[in-house]
mmCIF file of N, CA, C and O in Angstrom:
data_model
loop_
_atom_site.group_PDB
_atom_site.id
_atom_site.type_symbol
_atom_site.label_atom_id
_atom_site.label_comp_id
_atom_site.label_asym_id
_atom_site.label_seq_id
_atom_site.Cartn_x
_atom_site.Cartn_y
_atom_site.Cartn_z
ATOM 1 N N HIS A 528 0.819 -1.190 0.000
ATOM 2 C CA HIS A 528 0.000 0.000 0.000
ATOM 3 C C HIS A 528 0.875 1.272 0.000
ATOM 4 O O HIS A 528 0.529 2.231 -0.661
ATOM 5 N N LEU A 529 1.979 1.238 0.695
ATOM 6 C CA LEU A 529 2.884 2.380 0.760
ATOM 7 C C LEU A 529 3.541 2.650 -0.596
ATOM 8 O O LEU A 529 3.731 3.798 -0.984
ATOM 9 N N CYS A 530 3.836 1.579 -1.314
ATOM 10 C CA CYS A 530 4.444 1.707 -2.632
ATOM 11 C C CYS A 530 3.478 2.380 -3.607
ATOM 12 O O CYS A 530 3.871 3.218 -4.431
ATOM 13 N N LEU A 531 2.202 2.043 -3.514
ATOM 14 C CA LEU A 531 1.188 2.639 -4.372
ATOM 15 C C LEU A 531 1.045 4.138 -4.092
ATOM 16 O O LEU A 531 0.936 4.948 -5.017
ATOM 17 N N VAL A 532 1.099 4.532 -2.840
ATOM 18 C CA VAL A 532 0.990 5.938 -2.462
ATOM 19 C C VAL A 532 2.199 6.709 -2.990
ATOM 20 O O VAL A 532 2.080 7.825 -3.507
ATOM 21 N N ALA A 533 3.404 6.121 -2.899
ATOM 22 C CA ALA A 533 4.614 6.776 -3.397
ATOM 23 C C ALA A 533 4.533 6.989 -4.904
ATOM 24 O O ALA A 533 4.940 8.033 -5.429
ATOM 25 N N MET A 534 4.003 6.009 -5.611
ATOM 26 C CA MET A 534 3.867 6.145 -7.064
ATOM 27 C C MET A 534 2.862 7.232 -7.431
ATOM 28 O O MET A 534 3.071 8.011 -8.360
ATOM 29 N N LEU A 535 1.747 7.322 -6.685
ATOM 30 C CA LEU A 535 0.758 8.351 -6.945
ATOM 31 C C LEU A 535 1.317 9.748 -6.664
ATOM 32 O O LEU A 535 1.053 10.700 -7.412
ATOM 33 N N VAL A 536 2.105 9.889 -5.608
ATOM 34 C CA VAL A 536 2.718 11.174 -5.284
ATOM 35 C C VAL A 536 3.703 11.576 -6.381
ATOM 36 O O VAL A 536 3.752 12.732 -6.811
ATOM 37 N N THR A 537 4.485 10.618 -6.862
ATOM 38 C CA THR A 537 5.444 10.896 -7.927
ATOM 39 C C THR A 537 4.725 11.323 -9.203
ATOM 40 O O THR A 537 5.116 12.306 -9.851
ATOM 41 N N LEU A 538 3.671 10.634 -9.575
ATOM 42 C CA LEU A 538 2.915 10.990 -10.774
ATOM 43 C C LEU A 538 2.247 12.350 -10.622
ATOM 44 O O LEU A 538 2.200 13.146 -11.570
ATOM 45 N N ALA A 539 1.746 12.634 -9.461
ATOM 46 C CA ALA A 539 1.090 13.919 -9.230
ATOM 47 C C ALA A 539 2.098 15.060 -9.294
ATOM 48 O O ALA A 539 1.801 16.134 -9.843
ATOM 49 N N SER A 540 3.295 14.858 -8.761
ATOM 50 C CA SER A 540 4.298 15.920 -8.803
ATOM 51 C C SER A 540 4.777 16.167 -10.228
ATOM 52 O O SER A 540 5.073 17.291 -10.607
ATOM 53 N N ARG A 541 4.841 15.132 -11.028
ATOM 54 C CA ARG A 541 5.238 15.303 -12.430
ATOM 55 C C ARG A 541 4.176 16.037 -13.222
ATOM 56 O O ARG A 541 4.485 16.816 -14.127
ATOM 57 N N SER A 542 2.934 15.801 -12.912
ATOM 58 C CA SER A 542 1.872 16.451 -13.679
ATOM 59 C C SER A 542 1.736 17.929 -13.294
ATOM 60 O O SER A 542 1.239 18.721 -14.072
ATOM 61 N N LEU A 543 2.169 18.313 -12.093
ATOM 62 C CA LEU A 543 2.074 19.705 -11.669
ATOM 63 C C LEU A 543 3.225 20.553 -12.214
ATOM 64 O O LEU A 543 3.096 21.760 -12.346
ATOM 65 N N ARG A 544 4.342 19.927 -12.498
ATOM 66 C CA ARG A 544 5.491 20.660 -13.039
ATOM 67 C C ARG A 544 5.252 21.017 -14.497
ATOM 68 O O ARG A 544 4.700 20.204 -15.249
ATOM 69 N N PRO A 545 5.687 22.195 -14.918
ATOM 70 C CA PRO A 545 5.583 22.501 -16.354
ATOM 71 C C PRO A 545 6.577 21.625 -17.116
ATOM 72 O O PRO A 545 7.627 21.251 -16.597
ATOM 73 N N PRO A 546 6.251 21.296 -18.348
ATOM 74 C CA PRO A 546 7.177 20.451 -19.116
ATOM 75 C C PRO A 546 8.503 21.178 -19.355
ATOM 76 O O PRO A 546 8.554 22.396 -19.473
ATOM 77 N N ALA A 547 9.566 20.424 -19.393
ATOM 78 C CA ALA A 547 10.897 20.999 -19.613
ATOM 79 C C ALA A 547 10.964 21.590 -21.015
ATOM 80 O O ALA A 547 10.532 20.967 -21.984
ATOM 81 N N ARG A 548 11.516 22.794 -21.102
ATOM 82 C CA ARG A 548 11.652 23.446 -22.400
ATOM 83 C C ARG A 548 12.897 22.916 -23.075
ATOM 84 O O ARG A 548 13.959 22.855 -22.480
ATOM 85 N N ARG A 549 12.752 22.560 -24.293
ATOM 86 C CA ARG A 549 13.893 22.080 -25.066
ATOM 87 C C ARG A 549 14.396 23.200 -25.958
ATOM 88 O O ARG A 549 13.615 23.919 -26.566
ATOM 89 N N ALA A 550 15.702 23.323 -26.018
ATOM 90 C CA ALA A 550 16.300 24.372 -26.853
ATOM 91 C C ALA A 550 16.226 23.972 -28.321
ATOM 92 O O ALA A 550 16.361 22.810 -28.670
ATOM 93 N N LEU A 551 15.999 24.960 -29.148
ATOM 94 C CA LEU A 551 15.997 24.711 -30.586
ATOM 95 C C LEU A 551 17.420 24.413 -31.048
ATOM 96 O O LEU A 551 18.378 24.999 -30.530
ATOM 97 N N PRO A 552 17.587 23.536 -32.008
ATOM 98 C CA PRO A 552 18.948 23.223 -32.476
ATOM 99 C C PRO A 552 19.692 24.444 -33.005
ATOM 100 O O PRO A 552 20.895 24.546 -32.857
ATOM 101 N N GLN A 553 18.959 25.404 -33.578
ATOM 102 C CA GLN A 553 19.628 26.593 -34.100
ATOM 103 C C GLN A 553 20.234 27.413 -32.967
ATOM 104 O O GLN A 553 21.278 28.030 -33.121
ATOM 105 N N LEU A 554 19.562 27.465 -31.826
ATOM 106 C CA LEU A 554 20.077 28.233 -30.699
ATOM 107 C C LEU A 554 21.224 27.519 -30.010
ATOM 108 O O LEU A 554 22.141 28.149 -29.508
ATOM 109 N N VAL A 555 21.167 26.215 -29.978
ATOM 110 C CA VAL A 555 22.239 25.456 -29.340
ATOM 111 C C VAL A 555 23.503 25.522 -30.187
ATOM 112 O O VAL A 555 24.609 25.636 -29.670
ATOM 113 N N ALA A 556 23.345 25.490 -31.499
ATOM 114 C CA ALA A 556 24.491 25.447 -32.398
ATOM 115 C C ALA A 556 25.042 26.834 -32.713
ATOM 116 O O ALA A 556 26.033 26.953 -33.411
ATOM 117 N N ARG A 557 24.443 27.875 -32.217
ATOM 118 C CA ARG A 557 24.911 29.228 -32.511
ATOM 119 C C ARG A 557 26.251 29.465 -31.849
ATOM 120 O O ARG A 557 26.435 29.211 -30.666
ATOM 121 N N ARG A 558 27.202 29.984 -32.617
ATOM 122 C CA ARG A 558 28.567 30.123 -32.121
ATOM 123 C C ARG A 558 28.901 31.527 -31.665
ATOM 124 O O ARG A 558 29.913 31.745 -31.034
ATOM 125 N N CYS A 559 28.088 32.509 -31.956
ATOM 126 C CA CYS A 559 28.296 33.892 -31.524
ATOM 127 C C CYS A 559 29.690 34.384 -31.900
ATOM 128 O O CYS A 559 30.477 34.786 -31.044
ATOM 129 N N LEU A 560 30.013 34.349 -33.182
ATOM 130 C CA LEU A 560 31.333 34.759 -33.650
ATOM 131 C C LEU A 560 31.431 36.258 -33.901
ATOM 132 O O LEU A 560 32.506 36.768 -34.167
ATOM 133 N N GLY A 561 30.345 36.968 -33.833
ATOM 134 C CA GLY A 561 30.400 38.407 -34.048
ATOM 135 C C GLY A 561 30.390 38.802 -35.507
ATOM 136 O O GLY A 561 30.901 39.851 -35.869
ATOM 137 N N ASP A 562 29.832 37.990 -36.368
ATOM 138 C CA ASP A 562 29.798 38.283 -37.793
ATOM 139 C C ASP A 562 28.492 38.936 -38.216
ATOM 140 O O ASP A 562 28.017 38.735 -39.322
ATOM 141 N N THR A 563 27.936 39.726 -37.361
ATOM 142 C CA THR A 563 26.709 40.406 -37.731
ATOM 143 C C THR A 563 27.033 41.565 -38.669
ATOM 144 O O THR A 563 28.118 42.127 -38.643
ATOM 145 N N VAL A 564 26.087 41.922 -39.511
ATOM 146 C CA VAL A 564 26.283 43.002 -40.461
ATOM 147 C C VAL A 564 25.861 44.300 -39.796
ATOM 148 O O VAL A 564 24.738 44.436 -39.335
ATOM 149 N N ARG A 565 26.764 45.274 -39.748
ATOM 150 C CA ARG A 565 26.451 46.548 -39.104
ATOM 151 C C ARG A 565 26.526 47.718 -40.067
ATOM 152 O O ARG A 565 25.834 48.692 -39.896
ATOM 153 N N GLY A 566 27.407 47.660 -41.022
ATOM 154 C CA GLY A 566 27.644 48.797 -41.901
ATOM 155 C C GLY A 566 26.816 48.745 -43.157
ATOM 156 O O GLY A 566 25.878 47.966 -43.293
ATOM 157 N N PRO A 567 27.199 49.581 -44.119
ATOM 158 C CA PRO A 567 26.458 49.617 -45.389
ATOM 159 C C PRO A 567 26.722 48.353 -46.202
ATOM 160 O O PRO A 567 27.737 47.683 -46.016
ATOM 161 N N PRO A 568 25.822 48.020 -47.111
ATOM 162 C CA PRO A 568 26.058 46.847 -47.966
ATOM 163 C C PRO A 568 27.230 47.103 -48.916
ATOM 164 O O PRO A 568 27.622 48.253 -49.152
ATOM 165 N N LEU A 569 27.783 46.045 -49.458
ATOM 166 C CA LEU A 569 28.931 46.181 -50.357
ATOM 167 C C LEU A 569 28.591 46.947 -51.626
ATOM 168 O O LEU A 569 29.475 47.506 -52.266
ATOM 169 N N THR A 570 27.326 46.986 -51.984
ATOM 170 C CA THR A 570 26.922 47.680 -53.210
ATOM 171 C C THR A 570 26.848 49.198 -53.030
ATOM 172 O O THR A 570 26.793 49.920 -54.016
ATOM 173 N N ASP A 571 26.866 49.679 -51.794
ATOM 174 C CA ASP A 571 26.830 51.124 -51.533
ATOM 175 C C ASP A 571 28.266 51.643 -51.528
ATOM 176 O O ASP A 571 28.918 51.740 -50.496
ATOM 177 N N VAL A 572 28.767 51.987 -52.719
ATOM 178 C CA VAL A 572 30.170 52.350 -52.889
ATOM 179 C C VAL A 572 30.495 53.665 -52.182
ATOM 180 O O VAL A 572 31.552 53.805 -51.563
ATOM 181 N N ALA A 573 29.590 54.642 -52.231
ATOM 182 C CA ALA A 573 29.862 55.949 -51.627
ATOM 183 C C ALA A 573 30.042 55.835 -50.115
ATOM 184 O O ALA A 573 30.982 56.417 -49.548
ATOM 185 N N ALA A 574 29.178 55.085 -49.457
ATOM 186 C CA ALA A 574 29.288 54.932 -48.003
ATOM 187 C C ALA A 574 30.546 54.139 -47.635
ATOM 188 O O ALA A 574 31.225 54.461 -46.654
ATOM 189 N N ASN A 575 30.858 53.122 -48.429
ATOM 190 C CA ASN A 575 32.068 52.340 -48.156
ATOM 191 C C ASN A 575 33.326 53.166 -48.409
ATOM 192 O O ASN A 575 34.319 53.021 -47.691
ATOM 193 N N LEU A 576 33.301 54.042 -49.401
ATOM 194 C CA LEU A 576 34.449 54.914 -49.667
ATOM 195 C C LEU A 576 34.675 55.885 -48.505
ATOM 196 O O LEU A 576 35.809 56.131 -48.096
ATOM 197 N N LYS A 577 33.594 56.400 -47.946
ATOM 198 C CA LYS A 577 33.715 57.298 -46.792
ATOM 199 C C LYS A 577 34.311 56.556 -45.594
ATOM 200 O O LYS A 577 35.201 57.063 -44.914
ATOM 201 N N LEU A 578 33.834 55.341 -45.329
ATOM 202 C CA LEU A 578 34.363 54.570 -44.200
ATOM 203 C C LEU A 578 35.816 54.158 -44.429
ATOM 204 O O LEU A 578 36.611 54.125 -43.488
ATOM 205 N N ALA A 579 36.171 53.848 -45.680
ATOM 206 C CA ALA A 579 37.562 53.510 -45.980
ATOM 207 C C ALA A 579 38.462 54.728 -45.795
ATOM 208 O O ALA A 579 39.590 54.613 -45.312
ATOM 209 N N GLY A 580 37.979 55.907 -46.153
ATOM 210 C CA GLY A 580 38.742 57.127 -45.923
ATOM 211 C C GLY A 580 38.884 57.442 -44.446
ATOM 212 O O GLY A 580 39.920 57.941 -43.993
ATOM 213 N N ASP A 581 37.850 57.127 -43.669
ATOM 214 C CA ASP A 581 37.917 57.332 -42.222
ATOM 215 C C ASP A 581 38.969 56.447 -41.569
ATOM 216 O O ASP A 581 39.466 56.773 -40.498
ATOM 217 N N PHE A 582 39.303 55.347 -42.207
ATOM 218 C CA PHE A 582 40.354 54.464 -41.670
ATOM 219 C C PHE A 582 41.678 55.218 -41.563
ATOM 220 O O PHE A 582 42.437 55.010 -40.620
ATOM 221 N N PHE A 583 41.943 56.094 -42.530
ATOM 222 C CA PHE A 583 43.208 56.828 -42.549
ATOM 223 C C PHE A 583 43.130 58.182 -41.838
ATOM 224 O O PHE A 583 44.147 58.697 -41.393
ATOM 225 N N THR A 584 41.943 58.776 -41.759
ATOM 226 C CA THR A 584 41.835 60.130 -41.226
ATOM 227 C C THR A 584 41.260 60.206 -39.821
ATOM 228 O O THR A 584 41.492 61.186 -39.125
ATOM 229 N N LYS A 585 40.515 59.212 -39.400
ATOM 230 C CA LYS A 585 39.827 59.285 -38.117
ATOM 231 C C LYS A 585 40.012 57.974 -37.369
ATOM 232 O O LYS A 585 39.883 56.900 -37.940
ATOM 233 N N GLY A 586 40.305 58.055 -36.105
ATOM 234 C CA GLY A 586 40.432 56.846 -35.303
ATOM 235 C C GLY A 586 39.068 56.272 -34.954
ATOM 236 O O GLY A 586 38.103 57.006 -34.765
ATOM 237 N N ALA A 587 39.000 54.984 -34.856
ATOM 238 C CA ALA A 587 37.744 54.327 -34.503
ATOM 239 C C ALA A 587 37.518 54.439 -32.994
ATOM 240 O O ALA A 587 38.446 54.342 -32.208
ATOM 241 N N ARG A 588 36.269 54.625 -32.612
ATOM 242 C CA ARG A 588 35.936 54.731 -31.190
ATOM 243 C C ARG A 588 35.592 53.385 -30.577
ATOM 244 O O ARG A 588 35.552 53.244 -29.369
ATOM 245 N N SER A 589 35.310 52.391 -31.404
ATOM 246 C CA SER A 589 34.943 51.074 -30.893
ATOM 247 C C SER A 589 35.438 50.013 -31.874
ATOM 248 O O SER A 589 35.794 50.307 -33.018
ATOM 249 N N TYR A 590 35.444 48.773 -31.401
ATOM 250 C CA TYR A 590 35.880 47.690 -32.277
ATOM 251 C C TYR A 590 34.945 47.495 -33.461
ATOM 252 O O TYR A 590 35.424 47.302 -34.589
ATOM 253 N N PRO A 591 33.602 47.520 -33.281
ATOM 254 C CA PRO A 591 32.740 47.367 -34.467
ATOM 255 C C PRO A 591 32.977 48.445 -35.521
ATOM 256 O O PRO A 591 32.929 48.168 -36.717
ATOM 257 N N GLU A 592 33.275 49.675 -35.089
ATOM 258 C CA GLU A 592 33.562 50.738 -36.059
ATOM 259 C C GLU A 592 34.876 50.463 -36.793
ATOM 260 O O GLU A 592 34.975 50.629 -38.004
ATOM 261 N N PHE A 593 35.888 50.004 -36.057
ATOM 262 C CA PHE A 593 37.165 49.650 -36.681
ATOM 263 C C PHE A 593 37.000 48.494 -37.660
ATOM 264 O O PHE A 593 37.550 48.512 -38.759
ATOM 265 N N LYS A 594 36.211 47.500 -37.266
ATOM 266 C CA LYS A 594 35.987 46.355 -38.148
ATOM 267 C C LYS A 594 35.292 46.794 -39.436
ATOM 268 O O LYS A 594 35.649 46.338 -40.525
ATOM 269 N N GLN A 595 34.305 47.688 -39.332
ATOM 270 C CA GLN A 595 33.612 48.158 -40.527
ATOM 271 C C GLN A 595 34.541 48.959 -41.416
ATOM 272 O O GLN A 595 34.474 48.863 -42.640
ATOM 273 N N GLN A 596 35.439 49.751 -40.826
ATOM 274 C CA GLN A 596 36.420 50.479 -41.631
ATOM 275 C C GLN A 596 37.315 49.510 -42.382
ATOM 276 O O GLN A 596 37.625 49.718 -43.564
ATOM 277 N N CYS A 597 37.722 48.424 -41.733
ATOM 278 C CA CYS A 597 38.568 47.419 -42.392
ATOM 279 C C CYS A 597 37.819 46.698 -43.507
ATOM 280 O O CYS A 597 38.383 46.431 -44.575
ATOM 281 N N VAL A 598 36.549 46.375 -43.279
ATOM 282 C CA VAL A 598 35.747 45.710 -44.316
ATOM 283 C C VAL A 598 35.583 46.626 -45.516
ATOM 284 O O VAL A 598 35.706 46.191 -46.671
ATOM 285 N N SER A 599 35.336 47.912 -45.279
ATOM 286 C CA SER A 599 35.187 48.857 -46.391
ATOM 287 C C SER A 599 36.506 49.056 -47.126
ATOM 288 O O SER A 599 36.533 49.146 -48.358
ATOM 289 N N LEU A 600 37.603 49.124 -46.395
ATOM 290 C CA LEU A 600 38.918 49.272 -47.022
ATOM 291 C C LEU A 600 39.278 48.033 -47.838
ATOM 292 O O LEU A 600 39.855 48.143 -48.924
ATOM 293 N N ARG A 601 38.906 46.869 -47.347
ATOM 294 C CA ARG A 601 39.206 45.615 -48.061
ATOM 295 C C ARG A 601 38.552 45.587 -49.432
ATOM 296 O O ARG A 601 39.135 45.088 -50.408
ATOM 297 N N LEU A 602 37.351 46.146 -49.542
ATOM 298 C CA LEU A 602 36.658 46.193 -50.832
ATOM 299 C C LEU A 602 37.494 46.925 -51.877
ATOM 300 O O LEU A 602 37.686 46.442 -52.996
ATOM 301 N N PHE A 603 38.055 48.089 -51.502
ATOM 302 C CA PHE A 603 38.838 48.883 -52.448
ATOM 303 C C PHE A 603 40.249 48.336 -52.625
ATOM 304 O O PHE A 603 40.815 48.423 -53.713
ATOM 305 N N ALA A 604 40.824 47.751 -51.586
ATOM 306 C CA ALA A 604 42.159 47.172 -51.703
ATOM 307 C C ALA A 604 42.134 45.972 -52.650
ATOM 308 O O ALA A 604 43.013 45.829 -53.510
ATOM 309 N N PHE A 605 41.138 45.115 -52.521
ATOM 310 C CA PHE A 605 41.030 43.953 -53.405
ATOM 311 C C PHE A 605 40.836 44.393 -54.857
ATOM 312 O O PHE A 605 41.485 43.870 -55.768
ATOM 313 N N THR A 606 39.957 45.362 -55.061
ATOM 314 C CA THR A 606 39.708 45.862 -56.421
ATOM 315 C C THR A 606 40.970 46.477 -57.013
ATOM 316 O O THR A 606 41.319 46.216 -58.175
ATOM 317 N N GLY A 607 41.690 47.274 -56.229
ATOM 318 C CA GLY A 607 42.910 47.921 -56.721
ATOM 319 C C GLY A 607 44.013 46.934 -57.049
ATOM 320 O O GLY A 607 44.665 47.043 -58.091
ATOM 321 N N VAL A 608 44.231 45.955 -56.178
ATOM 322 C CA VAL A 608 45.281 44.960 -56.428
ATOM 323 C C VAL A 608 44.927 44.109 -57.644
ATOM 324 O O VAL A 608 45.785 43.835 -58.500
ATOM 325 N N THR A 609 43.678 43.704 -57.765
ATOM 326 C CA THR A 609 43.261 42.878 -58.910
ATOM 327 C C THR A 609 43.403 43.650 -60.222
ATOM 328 O O THR A 609 43.924 43.121 -61.215
ATOM 329 N N MET A 610 42.972 44.904 -60.227
ATOM 330 C CA MET A 610 43.100 45.701 -61.450
ATOM 331 C C MET A 610 44.562 46.000 -61.762
ATOM 332 O O MET A 610 44.955 46.022 -62.938
ATOM 333 N N GLY A 611 45.386 46.219 -60.747
ATOM 334 C CA GLY A 611 46.816 46.454 -60.970
ATOM 335 C C GLY A 611 47.507 45.247 -61.578
ATOM 336 O O GLY A 611 48.304 45.378 -62.519
ATOM 337 N N CYS A 612 47.200 44.066 -61.064
ATOM 338 C CA CYS A 612 47.800 42.839 -61.623
ATOM 339 C C CYS A 612 47.343 42.606 -63.059
ATOM 340 O O CYS A 612 48.140 42.232 -63.927
ATOM 341 N N ALA A 613 46.042 42.830 -63.321
ATOM 342 C CA ALA A 613 45.527 42.645 -64.679
ATOM 343 C C ALA A 613 46.163 43.646 -65.642
ATOM 344 O O ALA A 613 46.525 43.291 -66.778
ATOM 345 N N PHE A 614 46.347 44.894 -65.211
ATOM 346 C CA PHE A 614 46.973 45.895 -66.060
ATOM 347 C C PHE A 614 48.436 45.538 -66.345
ATOM 348 O O PHE A 614 48.903 45.687 -67.486
ATOM 349 N N CYS A 615 49.161 45.070 -65.331
ATOM 350 C CA CYS A 615 50.567 44.679 -65.544
ATOM 351 C C CYS A 615 50.686 43.523 -66.532
ATOM 352 O O CYS A 615 51.594 43.492 -67.358
ATOM 353 N N LEU A 616 49.773 42.561 -66.433
ATOM 354 C CA LEU A 616 49.795 41.451 -67.389
ATOM 355 C C LEU A 616 49.419 41.918 -68.795
ATOM 356 O O LEU A 616 49.926 41.400 -69.786
ATOM 357 N N PHE A 617 48.525 42.883 -68.895
ATOM 358 C CA PHE A 617 48.150 43.420 -70.186
ATOM 359 C C PHE A 617 49.299 44.239 -70.785
ATOM 360 O O PHE A 617 49.593 44.131 -71.982
ATOM 361 N N TRP A 618 49.959 45.056 -69.984
ATOM 362 C CA TRP A 618 51.014 45.945 -70.453
ATOM 363 C C TRP A 618 52.284 45.175 -70.822
ATOM 364 O O TRP A 618 52.932 45.491 -71.816
ATOM 365 N N ASP A 619 52.632 44.185 -70.029
ATOM 366 C CA ASP A 619 53.858 43.423 -70.265
ATOM 367 C C ASP A 619 53.560 41.933 -70.064
ATOM 368 O O ASP A 619 53.851 41.368 -69.003
ATOM 369 N N PRO A 620 52.964 41.283 -71.082
ATOM 370 C CA PRO A 620 52.577 39.882 -70.919
ATOM 371 C C PRO A 620 53.813 38.975 -70.820
ATOM 372 O O PRO A 620 54.913 39.345 -71.271
ATOM 373 N N PRO A 621 53.678 37.790 -70.244
ATOM 374 C CA PRO A 621 54.799 36.861 -70.154
ATOM 375 C C PRO A 621 55.290 36.474 -71.550
ATOM 376 O O PRO A 621 54.515 36.295 -72.485
ATOM 377 N N LYS A 622 56.614 36.337 -71.695
ATOM 378 C CA LYS A 622 57.212 36.031 -73.002
ATOM 379 C C LYS A 622 57.355 34.537 -73.242
ATOM 380 O O LYS A 622 57.700 34.115 -74.319
ATOM 381 N N SER A 623 57.093 33.735 -72.236
ATOM 382 C CA SER A 623 57.300 32.312 -72.350
ATOM 383 C C SER A 623 56.263 31.698 -73.298
ATOM 384 O O SER A 623 55.108 32.104 -73.336
ATOM 385 N N SER A 624 56.674 30.682 -74.039
ATOM 386 C CA SER A 624 55.744 29.984 -74.918
ATOM 387 C C SER A 624 54.807 29.089 -74.103
ATOM 388 O O SER A 624 53.782 28.637 -74.604
ATOM 389 N N TYR A 625 55.161 28.856 -72.839
ATOM 390 C CA TYR A 625 54.300 28.058 -71.960
ATOM 391 C C TYR A 625 52.981 28.782 -71.743
ATOM 392 O O TYR A 625 51.940 28.172 -71.636
ATOM 393 N N TRP A 626 53.011 30.085 -71.656
ATOM 394 C CA TRP A 626 51.801 30.865 -71.404
ATOM 395 C C TRP A 626 51.070 31.062 -72.703
ATOM 396 O O TRP A 626 50.011 31.419 -72.867
#
């Protein structure tokens, strides 16, 4: 009889508790790397040019501002280096017959 009462108490306590909340897999797997987008999109050249210029003329007040200045500068640095290499190959192409 005592065993039956213990089982009823256990079942009653389980039914009174709210069910345990399970975390969504997306929330559990989130790594929080800080890759959120804060600045202008890459297609907004004027805003990115201003931020790239601020990299050289104005100090950043926070890390997100510094990171955005670097992202904007990278857009123009990549374009400049790629166009410079293409122009050098056009102006003075390799003389080897292998190419």
